[in-house]
Short mmCIF file of C-alpha atoms in Angstrom, two decimals:
data_model
loop_
_atom_site.label_atom_id
_atom_site.label_comp_id
_atom_site.label_asym_id
_atom_site.label_seq_id
_atom_site.Cartn_x
_atom_site.Cartn_y
_atom_site.Cartn_z
CA MET A 1 1.26 13.07 -1.20
CA LYS A 2 2.72 9.72 -3.13
CA PHE A 3 0.94 6.40 -3.00
CA ASP A 4 3.06 3.68 -3.76
CA ILE A 5 0.99 -0.01 -4.06
CA ILE A 6 2.81 -3.13 -4.16
CA THR A 7 0.58 -5.91 -6.06
CA ILE A 8 0.81 -8.89 -8.28
CA PHE A 9 -2.32 -6.94 -10.11
CA PRO A 10 -1.38 -3.80 -10.84
CA ASP A 11 -3.39 -3.53 -13.85
CA ILE A 12 -6.69 -3.45 -11.30
CA PHE A 13 -6.20 0.21 -10.54
CA LYS A 14 -5.63 1.62 -14.19
CA GLY A 15 -9.40 2.80 -14.40
CA PHE A 16 -9.07 3.85 -11.00
CA VAL A 17 -6.31 6.03 -11.09
CA SER A 18 -7.63 7.16 -14.74
CA GLU A 19 -10.58 8.99 -13.81
CA SER A 20 -12.62 10.62 -12.18
CA LEU A 21 -10.90 13.26 -9.41
CA LEU A 22 -7.78 11.04 -8.60
CA PHE A 23 -7.09 11.77 -12.17
CA LYS A 24 -7.19 15.69 -12.24
CA ALA A 25 -5.35 15.66 -8.59
CA GLN A 26 -3.08 13.52 -10.42
CA LYS A 27 -3.12 15.94 -13.67
CA LYS A 28 -2.74 19.14 -11.04
CA LYS A 29 0.53 17.05 -9.52
CA LEU A 30 -1.26 17.49 -6.26
CA VAL A 31 -1.20 13.13 -5.98
CA THR A 32 1.10 10.46 -7.62
CA ILE A 33 -0.31 6.68 -7.58
CA LYS A 34 2.10 4.32 -8.61
CA THR A 35 1.64 1.23 -8.80
CA HIS A 36 4.21 -2.10 -8.68
CA TYR A 37 4.54 -4.97 -9.39
CA LEU A 38 5.48 -7.60 -7.08
CA ARG A 39 7.01 -10.46 -8.61
CA ASP A 40 9.79 -7.70 -10.12
CA TRP A 41 11.52 -8.39 -6.52
CA THR A 42 11.76 -11.86 -7.36
CA GLU A 43 15.07 -13.82 -8.35
CA ASP A 44 13.38 -17.23 -9.50
CA ARG A 45 12.17 -18.12 -13.03
CA HIS A 46 8.93 -18.27 -12.43
CA GLN A 47 8.65 -15.30 -10.37
CA ALA A 48 6.91 -16.76 -7.32
CA VAL A 49 5.72 -14.55 -4.79
CA ASP A 50 4.32 -17.28 -2.57
CA GLY A 51 4.75 -20.08 -0.61
CA LYS A 52 3.40 -22.55 2.07
CA PRO A 53 2.85 -20.91 5.28
CA TYR A 54 5.77 -22.12 8.12
CA GLY A 55 4.19 -24.66 10.28
CA GLY A 56 1.57 -25.80 7.81
CA GLY A 57 -1.93 -24.77 6.99
CA PRO A 58 -4.30 -24.28 4.21
CA GLY A 59 -3.71 -22.08 1.43
CA LEU A 60 -0.42 -20.35 0.40
CA VAL A 61 1.07 -16.82 1.67
CA PHE A 62 3.23 -13.99 0.12
CA ARG A 63 7.01 -14.77 0.93
CA ILE A 64 9.10 -12.32 2.96
CA GLU A 65 12.10 -11.72 0.32
CA PRO A 66 10.07 -10.19 -2.57
CA LEU A 67 8.32 -8.07 -0.04
CA PHE A 68 11.33 -7.11 1.52
CA LYS A 69 13.11 -6.54 -1.92
CA ALA A 70 9.93 -3.98 -3.20
CA VAL A 71 9.59 -1.96 0.49
CA GLN A 72 13.27 -1.82 0.67
CA SER A 73 13.58 0.21 -2.74
CA LEU A 74 10.56 1.99 -2.18
CA SER A 75 10.94 3.52 1.35
CA LEU A 76 13.18 6.26 3.00
CA LYS A 77 13.64 4.06 5.89
CA PHE A 78 15.95 2.08 4.12
CA LYS A 79 18.01 4.95 2.22
CA VAL A 80 17.89 7.95 4.44
CA LYS A 81 19.35 8.40 8.00
CA SER A 82 17.17 11.75 9.16
CA SER A 83 14.22 10.32 11.43
CA LYS A 84 12.66 13.32 10.89
CA LEU A 85 12.62 12.35 6.67
CA ARG A 86 11.26 8.88 7.57
CA LYS A 87 8.64 10.25 9.26
CA LYS A 88 6.84 11.27 6.42
CA GLU A 89 6.01 8.28 5.04
CA LYS A 90 4.05 5.29 6.26
CA ILE A 91 4.17 1.50 5.48
CA ILE A 92 0.74 0.00 5.51
CA LEU A 93 -0.67 -3.53 4.92
CA PHE A 94 -4.20 -4.24 4.61
CA SER A 95 -5.35 -7.67 6.81
CA PRO A 96 -8.82 -8.54 7.60
CA ARG A 97 -7.05 -8.25 11.68
CA GLY A 98 -6.20 -4.84 11.05
CA LYS A 99 -6.64 -1.61 13.16
CA LYS A 100 -10.02 -0.32 11.28
CA PHE A 101 -9.71 2.45 8.77
CA THR A 102 -11.17 5.37 9.97
CA ASN A 103 -11.90 8.92 8.37
CA GLU A 104 -9.71 10.35 11.38
CA LEU A 105 -7.07 8.00 10.00
CA ALA A 106 -7.51 9.54 6.08
CA LYS A 107 -6.95 13.09 7.71
CA LYS A 108 -3.89 12.05 9.75
CA TRP A 109 -2.26 10.31 6.75
CA SER A 110 -2.91 13.20 4.06
CA LYS A 111 0.01 15.15 5.97
CA PHE A 112 2.16 12.54 4.89
CA ASP A 113 4.50 12.45 1.69
CA ARG A 114 3.97 8.93 0.73
CA LEU A 115 2.15 5.94 1.90
CA ILE A 116 3.01 2.21 0.81
CA LEU A 117 0.62 0.20 0.25
CA ILE A 118 0.75 -3.83 0.49
CA CYS A 119 -2.30 -5.79 -1.50
CA GLY A 120 -1.77 -8.93 0.34
CA ARG A 121 -3.45 -12.73 -1.19
CA TYR A 122 -3.81 -15.48 -1.02
CA GLU A 123 -4.06 -16.80 2.79
CA GLY A 124 -2.37 -13.57 3.99
CA VAL A 125 1.60 -13.05 4.52
CA ASP A 126 4.73 -14.16 6.08
CA GLU A 127 4.09 -12.97 9.74
CA ARG A 128 7.44 -11.54 9.79
CA VAL A 129 6.28 -8.88 7.01
CA ALA A 130 3.64 -7.80 9.58
CA GLN A 131 5.85 -7.86 12.42
CA ASN A 132 9.12 -6.55 11.10
CA LEU A 133 8.33 -4.33 8.13
CA VAL A 134 5.16 -2.61 8.08
CA ASP A 135 3.84 0.26 10.36
CA GLU A 136 0.02 -0.41 10.66
CA GLU A 137 -2.26 -3.10 9.26
CA ILE A 138 -5.12 -1.78 7.91
CA SER A 139 -8.43 -3.33 7.08
CA ILE A 140 -11.64 -1.26 5.91
CA VAL A 141 -14.35 -3.80 6.09
CA PRO A 142 -14.94 -6.30 9.57
CA TYR A 143 -14.91 -9.02 6.53
CA VAL A 144 -12.60 -10.94 4.61
CA LEU A 145 -11.72 -9.65 1.33
CA THR A 146 -10.07 -11.44 -2.30
CA GLY A 147 -7.15 -9.40 -1.44
CA GLY A 148 -5.73 -5.57 -0.60
CA GLU A 149 -6.62 -3.92 -3.73
CA LEU A 150 -10.10 -2.64 -2.77
CA PRO A 151 -8.65 -1.50 0.63
CA ALA A 152 -5.78 0.28 -0.99
CA MET A 153 -8.23 2.02 -3.44
CA VAL A 154 -10.44 3.15 -0.96
CA MET A 155 -8.28 4.41 1.33
CA ILE A 156 -6.14 6.30 -1.92
CA ASP A 157 -9.41 7.71 -2.36
CA SER A 158 -10.30 8.94 1.28
CA ILE A 159 -7.21 10.15 1.94
CA ALA A 160 -6.99 11.98 -1.46
CA ARG A 161 -9.86 13.82 -1.16
CA GLN A 162 -7.85 15.03 2.20
CA VAL A 163 -5.12 17.17 0.30
CA PRO A 164 -5.98 20.70 -0.30
CA GLY A 165 -6.70 21.27 -3.40
CA VAL A 166 -7.92 18.03 -4.70
CA LEU A 167 -11.90 18.81 -3.56
CA GLY A 168 -12.98 22.12 -5.74
CA LYS A 169 -14.19 23.17 -1.85
CA ALA A 170 -12.79 22.86 1.02
CA GLU A 171 -16.17 22.45 2.15
CA SER A 172 -17.36 19.63 0.34
CA LEU A 173 -14.84 17.81 2.70
#
């Protein structure tokens, strides 16, 4: 099981992935957790990932261009023609308006080969990301958080423990 996390704050994950069960699971090669710095997919000298929302409004949103490039470089959906292989990955955007994350989803998604997690910030992301780039919008709580990093950690923890061998005993589930 591989988790690819797209974020503008990759260092937030350092302690999370290098401790406890997740560290052991990675050492056993049961899971792989990799962060990707969204600004690496920008082309301007300021590495801008944000812009004003189309149509106006307060705050900033992540632009579609760097998110599209990041997902395109990571996802099998852009590299492999086999729909069977593409079904083994899911692209997820964290959003307060998303579907509620549940233990049933954790069980289901633990069977995937890869989850690509997009951690939004600011006022969110360009609406075209939600409409055209991701498979699911997910929320872990009924309130707004500063970004998608905390939901990503919660989801990774919940899903990884479902992977056979991660927990010492299957009864611990």
